[in-house]
Amino acid sequence: MSGTMKRRLVLVAMELWLPAVVVAGWWIWSSHTTDPFFPPLPDILERFRQMWLFSLFGSDVLPSLRNLAIGFAIASVAGVALGMLVGRNVWLRALTEPLTHFMRSTPAVAIVPIFVLVLGFGASMKISIIAVAAVFPTLIATIDGVRSLDPALGDTVRVYRLSRRQRIFQVLLPSAGPQIFAGLQVSLQTAFVVMIASEMLGSSQGIGALTLKAQQAFEVKDMWAGIVLLGVLGYLINLLFLLVRRRWLAWYDGARKVTNS
Amino acid sequence: MSLDQQLGAAEVARKVQPMSHEQESGQESGQQQSARLSVQGVSKGYGSGASRKSVVEDLSFDVRAGEFVCIVGPSGAGKTTLLKCLTGLHPVSSGRVLVDGEEIAGPPARMAMVVQEYTRSLLSWLSVEKNVALPLKNLRLDKAERRQRVEDALAEVGLGDVGRSYPWQLSGGMQQRVAIARALAYRPEILVMDEPFASVDAQTRADLEDLMLRVRDDFGITVVLVTHDIDEAVYLSDRVVVLTKGPCTLDEIVTIELPAPRDQITTKSQARFAELRAHVFSLIKANA
């Protein structure tokens, strides 16, 4: 086995051991408990299998994930596009900055009721609220990234009279890439939280709704099964995001490795 | 300034070309016609009122088509600011910069620049090849020609085999050569360079200097190069523009009438080379 392979295995092992210990500890601690609020883990996992693999998957998990995907996609595109626009324009920035920061500072979950009022309980409400809440981290990060364009690069772009298309897609976007992806990651987390919150208010469908209903009906095992599902989904979504990021920012990670070594 | 005393001893057949605005403003004068790049009474400062800081003051000189001009001056003279004005990147506070007789209001067409911060002027997310090819996309070349130019330019700076690498995988000196290759592939009419050979080793530096001379001869490019290396300035130039310490004004324009083609060994061992070098050096020393 080569040195780097060994190193990678050690790293994976180090990442995995703590979660493994936590799950094992939970399993052992809970197997003989009679506490109604903390049912045995094996029972929770059994309910998890019954509910989510896959009887309710199509009716309650897929719609949630679809809302998340559409809402996050809208937020990403809008955040990056608006950020590019605002970041390059001093006037626009002065005009929008206070509002942007006000909106960002308002907890996303707090504005769910307004959306319910206006748009009702349907998918359009959920997608809208996800998009609105998730747009701000990406927007702010993009403004920041676009503004911090290296002056030497800016001069080069101007002297070689690059076209607008080249300026945007070959220079501005990639150079702001690291910040944009940092913003997107926060947006994704926000979108996930809001996806659940949007289902907990008056909805009868979706992971959030089922988990809340289970809690209200003292179906504690069902509630735990929902929580486990949300945890697993959150983890997998983040993992997917990191894979995409690594592809797009390979140059950035590579350059950083060089400067740090 | 007691320049004449400084120069007194040396029998330098220098050609001082002080140019006043009045002479320059005549649009139809012959001088005007032949100047590819003309700097006329340019001043540049930052701030306003009492806190105003003047960086360039009433500077005038011409660069003829196909000429190789080096700008030297004590450090902190404002040479980089001057270059930004020459390339139209910064607006001048007063005066004019003309390219082929037309006042510029931004970077003119067919001008290329190699900046001092060459590392940061490269696009880390594009391969070396793509970095060099990027400015060519607007020149309406066909694909084959574009590829050929990229290949030639990289070969010329000795980077024929790293086209697919990323800039950050290369050493500082190699990155600098990528920036130079990008400028060469663009085939500019005017090439402006700010300390372009500052971080390469002596041998590469000599090679690149000779490359610049060859490129000038082959393509008739007009080159304006800022350097703090007096040997380099004298070796490369048809004329050397010597600036005073900031705010920078024109000190003297020294004509380097060394025979062409220049050669690293024979040119630099000429008595005339030593005299010119000493002369430029004394000018700068008097200013520092």
mmCIF file of N, CA, C and O in Angstrom, chain A residues 149-156 158-163 166 169-172 174-176 250-256 258, chain B residues 84 87-89 106-109 111-113 115 117 120-126 134-135 137-138 166 168 179 182-183 186:
data_model
loop_
_atom_site.group_PDB
_atom_site.id
_atom_site.type_symbol
_atom_site.label_atom_id
_atom_site.label_comp_id
_atom_site.label_asym_id
_atom_site.label_seq_id
_atom_site.Cartn_x
_atom_site.Cartn_y
_atom_site.Cartn_z
ATOM 1 N N LEU A 149 -11.817 41.554 -6.174
ATOM 2 C CA LEU A 149 -11.042 41.209 -7.367
ATOM 3 C C LEU A 149 -9.681 41.899 -7.287
ATOM 4 O O LEU A 149 -9.593 43.086 -6.994
ATOM 5 N N ASP A 150 -8.642 41.139 -7.530
ATOM 6 C CA ASP A 150 -7.293 41.679 -7.456
ATOM 7 C C ASP A 150 -7.117 42.823 -8.457
ATOM 8 O O ASP A 150 -7.430 42.668 -9.628
ATOM 9 N N PRO A 151 -6.613 43.973 -7.995
ATOM 10 C CA PRO A 151 -6.443 45.112 -8.907
ATOM 11 C C PRO A 151 -5.554 44.771 -10.107
ATOM 12 O O PRO A 151 -5.805 45.255 -11.218
ATOM 13 N N ALA A 152 -4.547 43.939 -9.887
ATOM 14 C CA ALA A 152 -3.660 43.571 -10.999
ATOM 15 C C ALA A 152 -4.452 42.820 -12.072
ATOM 16 O O ALA A 152 -4.235 42.991 -13.268
ATOM 17 N N LEU A 153 -5.405 42.023 -11.621
ATOM 18 C CA LEU A 153 -6.242 41.273 -12.550
ATOM 19 C C LEU A 153 -7.208 42.220 -13.262
ATOM 20 O O LEU A 153 -7.442 42.108 -14.465
ATOM 21 N N GLY A 154 -7.738 43.163 -12.501
ATOM 22 C CA GLY A 154 -8.637 44.157 -13.084
ATOM 23 C C GLY A 154 -7.945 44.960 -14.177
ATOM 24 O O GLY A 154 -8.514 45.201 -15.250
ATOM 25 N N ASP A 155 -6.689 45.352 -13.915
ATOM 26 C CA ASP A 155 -5.925 46.097 -14.920
ATOM 27 C C ASP A 155 -5.719 45.252 -16.169
ATOM 28 O O ASP A 155 -5.869 45.735 -17.296
ATOM 29 N N THR A 156 -5.371 43.993 -15.964
ATOM 30 C CA THR A 156 -5.131 43.094 -17.089
ATOM 31 C C THR A 156 -6.376 42.968 -17.952
ATOM 32 O O THR A 156 -6.314 43.057 -19.178
ATOM 33 N N ARG A 158 -8.740 45.044 -18.313
ATOM 34 C CA ARG A 158 -9.041 46.276 -19.040
ATOM 35 C C ARG A 158 -8.064 46.497 -20.192
ATOM 36 O O ARG A 158 -8.457 46.904 -21.280
ATOM 37 N N VAL A 159 -6.777 46.263 -19.937
ATOM 38 C CA VAL A 159 -5.794 46.510 -20.994
ATOM 39 C C VAL A 159 -6.045 45.582 -22.186
ATOM 40 O O VAL A 159 -5.980 46.000 -23.332
ATOM 41 N N TYR A 160 -6.347 44.324 -21.906
ATOM 42 C CA TYR A 160 -6.591 43.386 -23.007
ATOM 43 C C TYR A 160 -8.016 43.495 -23.531
ATOM 44 O O TYR A 160 -8.434 42.715 -24.384
ATOM 45 N N ARG A 161 -8.750 44.434 -23.014
ATOM 46 C CA ARG A 161 -10.098 44.741 -23.506
ATOM 47 C C ARG A 161 -10.944 43.483 -23.667
ATOM 48 O O ARG A 161 -11.562 43.262 -24.714
ATOM 49 N N LEU A 162 -10.986 42.699 -22.616
ATOM 50 C CA LEU A 162 -11.789 41.480 -22.656
ATOM 51 C C LEU A 162 -13.265 41.855 -22.791
ATOM 52 O O LEU A 162 -13.705 42.878 -22.278
ATOM 53 N N SER A 163 -14.012 40.994 -23.468
ATOM 54 C CA SER A 163 -15.432 41.254 -23.665
ATOM 55 C C SER A 163 -16.170 41.100 -22.331
ATOM 56 O O SER A 163 -15.654 40.507 -21.390
ATOM 57 N N GLN A 166 -16.415 37.538 -21.330
ATOM 58 C CA GLN A 166 -15.170 37.012 -20.763
ATOM 59 C C GLN A 166 -14.945 37.544 -19.350
ATOM 60 O O GLN A 166 -14.510 36.821 -18.467
ATOM 61 N N PHE A 169 -17.589 35.619 -17.059
ATOM 62 C CA PHE A 169 -17.496 34.164 -16.897
ATOM 63 C C PHE A 169 -16.073 33.632 -16.744
ATOM 64 O O PHE A 169 -15.864 32.582 -16.157
ATOM 65 N N GLN A 170 -15.102 34.375 -17.291
ATOM 66 C CA GLN A 170 -13.730 33.864 -17.205
ATOM 67 C C GLN A 170 -12.952 34.501 -16.061
ATOM 68 O O GLN A 170 -11.948 33.967 -15.619
ATOM 69 N N VAL A 171 -13.369 35.690 -15.660
ATOM 70 C CA VAL A 171 -12.572 36.385 -14.646
ATOM 71 C C VAL A 171 -13.344 36.581 -13.334
ATOM 72 O O VAL A 171 -12.966 36.038 -12.296
ATOM 73 N N LEU A 172 -14.433 37.347 -13.393
ATOM 74 C CA LEU A 172 -15.116 37.715 -12.147
ATOM 75 C C LEU A 172 -15.654 36.507 -11.388
ATOM 76 O O LEU A 172 -15.376 36.335 -10.206
ATOM 77 N N PRO A 174 -15.057 33.136 -11.619
ATOM 78 C CA PRO A 174 -14.083 32.217 -11.028
ATOM 79 C C PRO A 174 -13.274 32.852 -9.903
ATOM 80 O O PRO A 174 -13.007 32.198 -8.897
ATOM 81 N N SER A 175 -12.917 34.120 -10.044
ATOM 82 C CA SER A 175 -12.078 34.701 -9.003
ATOM 83 C C SER A 175 -12.870 34.867 -7.709
ATOM 84 O O SER A 175 -12.299 34.821 -6.622
ATOM 85 N N ALA A 176 -14.185 35.058 -7.832
ATOM 86 C CA ALA A 176 -15.013 35.155 -6.632
ATOM 87 C C ALA A 176 -15.476 33.778 -6.171
ATOM 88 O O ALA A 176 -16.148 33.654 -5.143
ATOM 89 N N ALA A 250 -11.075 23.180 -7.704
ATOM 90 C CA ALA A 250 -9.850 22.371 -7.678
ATOM 91 C C ALA A 250 -8.636 23.277 -7.789
ATOM 92 O O ALA A 250 -7.623 23.090 -7.103
ATOM 93 N N TRP A 251 -8.736 24.308 -8.632
ATOM 94 C CA TRP A 251 -7.608 25.228 -8.819
ATOM 95 C C TRP A 251 -7.270 25.952 -7.526
ATOM 96 O O TRP A 251 -6.104 26.162 -7.205
ATOM 97 N N TYR A 252 -8.325 26.315 -6.787
ATOM 98 C CA TYR A 252 -8.129 27.090 -5.554
ATOM 99 C C TYR A 252 -7.470 26.225 -4.485
ATOM 100 O O TYR A 252 -6.501 26.643 -3.840
ATOM 101 N N ASP A 253 -7.983 25.013 -4.331
ATOM 102 C CA ASP A 253 -7.402 24.112 -3.343
ATOM 103 C C ASP A 253 -5.957 23.780 -3.707
ATOM 104 O O ASP A 253 -5.086 23.729 -2.844
ATOM 105 N N GLY A 254 -5.730 23.572 -5.014
ATOM 106 C CA GLY A 254 -4.373 23.259 -5.474
ATOM 107 C C GLY A 254 -3.422 24.407 -5.202
ATOM 108 O O GLY A 254 -2.328 24.216 -4.666
ATOM 109 N N ALA A 255 -3.853 25.628 -5.544
ATOM 110 C CA ALA A 255 -2.996 26.799 -5.351
ATOM 111 C C ALA A 255 -2.705 27.010 -3.875
ATOM 112 O O ALA A 255 -1.602 27.383 -3.496
ATOM 113 N N ARG A 256 -3.725 26.755 -3.036
ATOM 114 C CA ARG A 256 -3.521 26.950 -1.596
ATOM 115 C C ARG A 256 -2.535 25.953 -1.032
ATOM 116 O O ARG A 256 -1.721 26.269 -0.177
ATOM 117 N N VAL A 258 -0.107 24.693 -2.615
ATOM 118 C CA VAL A 258 1.228 25.108 -3.050
ATOM 119 C C VAL A 258 1.759 26.229 -2.158
ATOM 120 O O VAL A 258 2.900 26.199 -1.711
ATOM 121 N N LYS B 84 0.341 53.521 -15.480
ATOM 122 C CA LYS B 84 -1.125 53.392 -15.445
ATOM 123 C C LYS B 84 -1.768 54.508 -16.260
ATOM 124 O O LYS B 84 -2.834 54.316 -16.849
ATOM 125 N N THR B 87 -1.248 53.721 -20.068
ATOM 126 C CA THR B 87 -2.089 52.656 -20.607
ATOM 127 C C THR B 87 -3.564 53.027 -20.540
ATOM 128 O O THR B 87 -4.409 52.244 -20.952
ATOM 129 N N GLY B 88 -3.854 54.206 -20.015
ATOM 130 C CA GLY B 88 -5.249 54.616 -19.945
ATOM 131 C C GLY B 88 -6.003 53.967 -18.801
ATOM 132 O O GLY B 88 -7.220 54.079 -18.714
ATOM 133 N N LEU B 89 -5.283 53.277 -17.912
ATOM 134 C CA LEU B 89 -5.963 52.642 -16.786
ATOM 135 C C LEU B 89 -6.397 53.675 -15.758
ATOM 136 O O LEU B 89 -7.440 53.548 -15.140
ATOM 137 N N GLY B 106 -8.903 55.635 -22.041
ATOM 138 C CA GLY B 106 -9.033 54.270 -21.525
ATOM 139 C C GLY B 106 -8.001 53.460 -22.258
ATOM 140 O O GLY B 106 -7.323 54.000 -23.141
ATOM 141 N N PRO B 107 -7.837 52.198 -21.913
ATOM 142 C CA PRO B 107 -6.840 51.395 -22.601
ATOM 143 C C PRO B 107 -7.116 51.338 -24.104
ATOM 144 O O PRO B 107 -8.215 50.967 -24.509
ATOM 145 N N PRO B 108 -6.157 51.746 -24.935
ATOM 146 C CA PRO B 108 -6.370 51.728 -26.374
ATOM 147 C C PRO B 108 -6.269 50.319 -26.942
ATOM 148 O O PRO B 108 -5.728 49.423 -26.293
ATOM 149 N N ALA B 109 -6.798 50.146 -28.149
ATOM 150 C CA ALA B 109 -6.719 48.839 -28.799
ATOM 151 C C ALA B 109 -5.253 48.518 -29.087
ATOM 152 O O ALA B 109 -4.429 49.418 -29.218
ATOM 153 N N MET B 111 -2.873 47.380 -27.349
ATOM 154 C CA MET B 111 -1.840 47.642 -26.362
ATOM 155 C C MET B 111 -1.812 46.455 -25.406
ATOM 156 O O MET B 111 -2.859 45.913 -25.064
ATOM 157 N N ALA B 112 -0.623 46.049 -25.019
ATOM 158 C CA ALA B 112 -0.515 44.971 -24.043
ATOM 159 C C ALA B 112 0.321 45.463 -22.885
ATOM 160 O O ALA B 112 1.087 46.408 -23.019
ATOM 161 N N MET B 113 0.148 44.811 -21.767
ATOM 162 C CA MET B 113 0.869 45.246 -20.583
ATOM 163 C C MET B 113 1.317 44.036 -19.777
ATOM 164 O O MET B 113 0.583 43.057 -19.645
ATOM 165 N N VAL B 115 2.346 43.595 -16.006
ATOM 166 C CA VAL B 115 2.411 44.362 -14.766
ATOM 167 C C VAL B 115 3.451 43.783 -13.823
ATOM 168 O O VAL B 115 3.927 42.663 -14.001
ATOM 169 N N GLU B 117 3.037 42.981 -10.715
ATOM 170 C CA GLU B 117 2.500 41.879 -9.905
ATOM 171 C C GLU B 117 2.034 40.780 -10.851
ATOM 172 O O GLU B 117 0.866 40.415 -10.861
ATOM 173 N N ARG B 120 -0.247 37.882 -9.807
ATOM 174 C CA ARG B 120 -1.652 38.162 -9.558
ATOM 175 C C ARG B 120 -2.376 38.558 -10.836
ATOM 176 O O ARG B 120 -3.584 38.690 -10.841
ATOM 177 N N SER B 121 -1.626 38.797 -11.911
ATOM 178 C CA SER B 121 -2.289 39.163 -13.161
ATOM 179 C C SER B 121 -2.645 37.923 -13.976
ATOM 180 O O SER B 121 -3.283 38.019 -15.006
ATOM 181 N N LEU B 122 -2.213 36.763 -13.500
ATOM 182 C CA LEU B 122 -2.574 35.524 -14.201
ATOM 183 C C LEU B 122 -3.841 34.941 -13.586
ATOM 184 O O LEU B 122 -4.129 35.160 -12.414
ATOM 185 N N LEU B 123 -4.588 34.201 -14.392
ATOM 186 C CA LEU B 123 -5.832 33.617 -13.907
ATOM 187 C C LEU B 123 -5.546 32.211 -13.403
ATOM 188 O O LEU B 123 -5.282 31.303 -14.181
ATOM 189 N N SER B 124 -5.617 32.064 -12.082
ATOM 190 C CA SER B 124 -5.231 30.793 -11.457
ATOM 191 C C SER B 124 -6.116 29.636 -11.883
ATOM 192 O O SER B 124 -5.724 28.484 -11.758
ATOM 193 N N TRP B 125 -7.319 29.941 -12.355
ATOM 194 C CA TRP B 125 -8.267 28.869 -12.681
ATOM 195 C C TRP B 125 -8.145 28.420 -14.136
ATOM 196 O O TRP B 125 -8.868 27.554 -14.576
ATOM 197 N N LEU B 126 -7.266 29.062 -14.878
ATOM 198 C CA LEU B 126 -7.060 28.653 -16.267
ATOM 199 C C LEU B 126 -5.643 28.105 -16.419
ATOM 200 O O LEU B 126 -4.713 28.575 -15.771
ATOM 201 N N LEU B 134 -6.519 33.757 -23.763
ATOM 202 C CA LEU B 134 -7.705 34.554 -23.383
ATOM 203 C C LEU B 134 -7.844 35.880 -24.137
ATOM 204 O O LEU B 134 -8.907 36.158 -24.694
ATOM 205 N N PRO B 135 -6.788 36.714 -24.194
ATOM 206 C CA PRO B 135 -6.974 38.003 -24.892
ATOM 207 C C PRO B 135 -7.119 37.847 -26.402
ATOM 208 O O PRO B 135 -7.549 38.783 -27.069
ATOM 209 N N LYS B 137 -9.117 35.982 -28.010
ATOM 210 C CA LYS B 137 -10.465 35.644 -28.452
ATOM 211 C C LYS B 137 -11.147 36.813 -29.140
ATOM 212 O O LYS B 137 -12.032 36.630 -29.954
ATOM 213 N N ASN B 138 -10.721 38.037 -28.773
ATOM 214 C CA ASN B 138 -11.387 39.201 -29.363
ATOM 215 C C ASN B 138 -10.716 39.697 -30.631
ATOM 216 O O ASN B 138 -11.132 40.679 -31.213
ATOM 217 N N TYR B 166 -1.115 24.687 -14.478
ATOM 218 C CA TYR B 166 -1.720 25.911 -13.977
ATOM 219 C C TYR B 166 -0.595 26.848 -13.527
ATOM 220 O O TYR B 166 0.473 26.380 -13.117
ATOM 221 N N TRP B 168 -0.035 28.487 -10.929
ATOM 222 C CA TRP B 168 0.471 28.314 -9.558
ATOM 223 C C TRP B 168 1.325 27.064 -9.385
ATOM 224 O O TRP B 168 1.917 26.862 -8.333
ATOM 225 N N ALA B 179 3.200 35.590 -18.268
ATOM 226 C CA ALA B 179 2.630 36.930 -18.477
ATOM 227 C C ALA B 179 3.249 37.572 -19.720
ATOM 228 O O ALA B 179 2.555 38.243 -20.495
ATOM 229 N N ARG B 182 1.801 35.895 -22.823
ATOM 230 C CA ARG B 182 0.449 36.383 -23.081
ATOM 231 C C ARG B 182 0.496 37.694 -23.871
ATOM 232 O O ARG B 182 -0.251 37.895 -24.825
ATOM 233 N N ALA B 183 1.424 38.562 -23.477
ATOM 234 C CA ALA B 183 1.566 39.842 -24.179
ATOM 235 C C ALA B 183 2.072 39.627 -25.597
ATOM 236 O O ALA B 183 1.612 40.267 -26.545
ATOM 237 N N TYR B 186 -0.451 38.297 -28.144
ATOM 238 C CA TYR B 186 -1.439 39.323 -28.480
ATOM 239 C C TYR B 186 -0.956 40.199 -29.633
ATOM 240 O O TYR B 186 -1.747 40.880 -30.270
#
